[in-house]
Amino acid sequence: MKVPRIGPAGLLIVLSPLVGEVLNGATRLSYIFAFVPQMMVWGCGTLIVRELAQRRGGGWVRVILLGAALSVAVEFLILQTSVAPLPWLEMAGIPA
């Protein structure tokens, strides 16, 4: 019986939000509790992108296109930050 390796998948799930959110400063270390939901969104999404690229082929072009689709889906559908009103524009006196 072949035992599945979960190490590479687990590393991908942890590293993708760590590099994308924590290292660039989008998630501060004082809000590290938000890392678990980010692992579920970005980590699992990255794992799905990898699996689709592996099973269907296509190389890096497919990975980049699927990554862009994941980014759009997360920003527009899950986080809804791209469709939310921008309150700092109103504070600056700029009509939205």
PDB file of C-alpha atoms in Angstrom:
ATOM      1  CA  MET A   1       0.000   0.000   0.000  1.00  0.00           C
ATOM      2  CA  LYS A   2       1.398   3.357  -1.049  1.00  0.00           C
ATOM      3  CA  VAL A   3       1.420   5.990   1.688  1.00  0.00           C
ATOM      4  CA  PRO A   4       0.695   9.511   0.419  1.00  0.00           C
ATOM      5  CA  ARG A   5       3.295  12.163   1.180  1.00  0.00           C
ATOM      6  CA  ILE A   6       1.741  15.189   2.816  1.00  0.00           C
ATOM      7  CA  GLY A   7       4.998  17.055   3.449  1.00  0.00           C
ATOM      8  CA  PRO A   8       5.251  18.903   0.111  1.00  0.00           C
ATOM      9  CA  ALA A   9       1.547  19.778   0.113  1.00  0.00           C
ATOM     10  CA  GLY A  10       1.694  20.961   3.714  1.00  0.00           C
ATOM     11  CA  LEU A  11       4.747  23.075   2.986  1.00  0.00           C
ATOM     12  CA  LEU A  12       2.970  24.649   0.008  1.00  0.00           C
ATOM     13  CA  ILE A  13      -0.109  25.403   2.126  1.00  0.00           C
ATOM     14  CA  VAL A  14       2.006  27.117   4.801  1.00  0.00           C
ATOM     15  CA  LEU A  15       4.500  28.920   2.554  1.00  0.00           C
ATOM     16  CA  SER A  16       2.090  30.539   0.093  1.00  0.00           C
ATOM     17  CA  PRO A  17       0.313  32.820   2.613  1.00  0.00           C
ATOM     18  CA  LEU A  18       3.540  33.293   4.568  1.00  0.00           C
ATOM     19  CA  VAL A  19       5.370  34.682   1.547  1.00  0.00           C
ATOM     20  CA  GLY A  20       2.380  36.501   0.083  1.00  0.00           C
ATOM     21  CA  GLU A  21       0.870  38.056   3.190  1.00  0.00           C
ATOM     22  CA  VAL A  22       3.226  38.032   6.172  1.00  0.00           C
ATOM     23  CA  LEU A  23       6.635  38.747   4.616  1.00  0.00           C
ATOM     24  CA  ASN A  24       5.446  41.732   2.603  1.00  0.00           C
ATOM     25  CA  GLY A  25       3.699  43.248   5.628  1.00  0.00           C
ATOM     26  CA  ALA A  26       0.052  42.829   4.633  1.00  0.00           C
ATOM     27  CA  THR A  27      -0.487  40.788   7.811  1.00  0.00           C
ATOM     28  CA  ARG A  28       1.347  42.099  10.840  1.00  0.00           C
ATOM     29  CA  LEU A  29       2.794  39.705  13.372  1.00  0.00           C
ATOM     30  CA  SER A  30       0.406  41.093  15.993  1.00  0.00           C
ATOM     31  CA  TYR A  31      -2.462  39.741  13.835  1.00  0.00           C
ATOM     32  CA  ILE A  32      -0.867  36.361  13.247  1.00  0.00           C
ATOM     33  CA  PHE A  33      -4.147  34.657  14.253  1.00  0.00           C
ATOM     34  CA  ALA A  34      -5.392  35.689  10.807  1.00  0.00           C
ATOM     35  CA  PHE A  35      -2.783  33.362   9.303  1.00  0.00           C
ATOM     36  CA  VAL A  36      -5.022  30.288   9.657  1.00  0.00           C
ATOM     37  CA  PRO A  37      -7.830  31.649   7.431  1.00  0.00           C
ATOM     38  CA  GLN A  38      -5.198  32.865   4.987  1.00  0.00           C
ATOM     39  CA  MET A  39      -3.778  29.346   4.878  1.00  0.00           C
ATOM     40  CA  MET A  40      -7.234  28.059   4.021  1.00  0.00           C
ATOM     41  CA  VAL A  41      -7.742  30.625   1.239  1.00  0.00           C
ATOM     42  CA  TRP A  42      -4.298  31.090  -0.311  1.00  0.00           C
ATOM     43  CA  GLY A  43      -2.682  27.801   0.693  1.00  0.00           C
ATOM     44  CA  CYS A  44      -5.486  25.539  -0.455  1.00  0.00           C
ATOM     45  CA  GLY A  45      -5.960  27.642  -3.583  1.00  0.00           C
ATOM     46  CA  THR A  46      -2.271  27.285  -4.389  1.00  0.00           C
ATOM     47  CA  LEU A  47      -2.532  23.550  -3.861  1.00  0.00           C
ATOM     48  CA  ILE A  48      -5.467  23.375  -6.287  1.00  0.00           C
ATOM     49  CA  VAL A  49      -3.517  25.410  -8.864  1.00  0.00           C
ATOM     50  CA  ARG A  50      -0.574  23.047  -8.530  1.00  0.00           C
ATOM     51  CA  GLU A  51      -2.724  19.938  -8.874  1.00  0.00           C
ATOM     52  CA  LEU A  52      -4.517  21.270 -11.940  1.00  0.00           C
ATOM     53  CA  ALA A  53      -1.215  22.193 -13.560  1.00  0.00           C
ATOM     54  CA  GLN A  54       0.250  18.776 -12.778  1.00  0.00           C
ATOM     55  CA  ARG A  55      -2.723  16.728 -13.956  1.00  0.00           C
ATOM     56  CA  ARG A  56      -3.608  18.721 -17.062  1.00  0.00           C
ATOM     57  CA  GLY A  57      -0.129  19.781 -18.124  1.00  0.00           C
ATOM     58  CA  GLY A  58       0.604  23.133 -19.695  1.00  0.00           C
ATOM     59  CA  GLY A  59       3.650  24.123 -17.695  1.00  0.00           C
ATOM     60  CA  TRP A  60       4.310  27.537 -16.246  1.00  0.00           C
ATOM     61  CA  VAL A  61       1.891  29.326 -18.536  1.00  0.00           C
ATOM     62  CA  ARG A  62      -1.006  27.399 -17.044  1.00  0.00           C
ATOM     63  CA  VAL A  63       0.299  27.972 -13.514  1.00  0.00           C
ATOM     64  CA  ILE A  64       0.475  31.741 -14.102  1.00  0.00           C
ATOM     65  CA  LEU A  65      -3.015  31.868 -15.623  1.00  0.00           C
ATOM     66  CA  LEU A  66      -4.500  29.761 -12.831  1.00  0.00           C
ATOM     67  CA  GLY A  67      -2.689  31.919 -10.255  1.00  0.00           C
ATOM     68  CA  ALA A  68      -4.151  35.051 -11.802  1.00  0.00           C
ATOM     69  CA  ALA A  69      -7.607  33.459 -11.754  1.00  0.00           C
ATOM     70  CA  LEU A  70      -7.096  32.532  -8.095  1.00  0.00           C
ATOM     71  CA  SER A  71      -6.088  36.112  -7.265  1.00  0.00           C
ATOM     72  CA  VAL A  72      -9.166  37.553  -8.962  1.00  0.00           C
ATOM     73  CA  ALA A  73     -11.438  35.003  -7.278  1.00  0.00           C
ATOM     74  CA  VAL A  74      -9.998  35.694  -3.834  1.00  0.00           C
ATOM     75  CA  GLU A  75     -10.071  39.489  -4.134  1.00  0.00           C
ATOM     76  CA  PHE A  76     -13.508  39.807  -5.742  1.00  0.00           C
ATOM     77  CA  LEU A  77     -15.475  36.863  -4.373  1.00  0.00           C
ATOM     78  CA  ILE A  78     -13.942  35.851  -1.055  1.00  0.00           C
ATOM     79  CA  LEU A  79     -12.440  39.023   0.455  1.00  0.00           C
ATOM     80  CA  GLN A  80     -14.517  41.494  -1.576  1.00  0.00           C
ATOM     81  CA  THR A  81     -11.846  44.156  -1.180  1.00  0.00           C
ATOM     82  CA  SER A  82     -11.978  45.200  -4.818  1.00  0.00           C
ATOM     83  CA  VAL A  83     -15.680  46.002  -4.749  1.00  0.00           C
ATOM     84  CA  ALA A  84     -15.778  47.598  -1.287  1.00  0.00           C
ATOM     85  CA  PRO A  85     -16.095  51.370  -0.960  1.00  0.00           C
ATOM     86  CA  LEU A  86     -12.890  53.190  -0.171  1.00  0.00           C
ATOM     87  CA  PRO A  87     -13.519  55.267   2.988  1.00  0.00           C
ATOM     88  CA  TRP A  88     -10.137  57.008   2.826  1.00  0.00           C
ATOM     89  CA  LEU A  89     -11.154  58.642  -0.455  1.00  0.00           C
ATOM     90  CA  GLU A  90     -14.139  60.302   1.193  1.00  0.00           C
ATOM     91  CA  MET A  91     -11.996  61.473   4.119  1.00  0.00           C
ATOM     92  CA  ALA A  92      -9.606  63.103   1.643  1.00  0.00           C
ATOM     93  CA  GLY A  93     -12.510  64.886  -0.052  1.00  0.00           C
ATOM     94  CA  ILE A  94     -12.272  62.876  -3.273  1.00  0.00           C
ATOM     95  CA  PRO A  95     -15.680  61.723  -4.539  1.00  0.00           C
ATOM     96  CA  ALA A  96     -15.782  57.968  -5.125  1.00  0.00           C
TER      97      ALA A  96
END
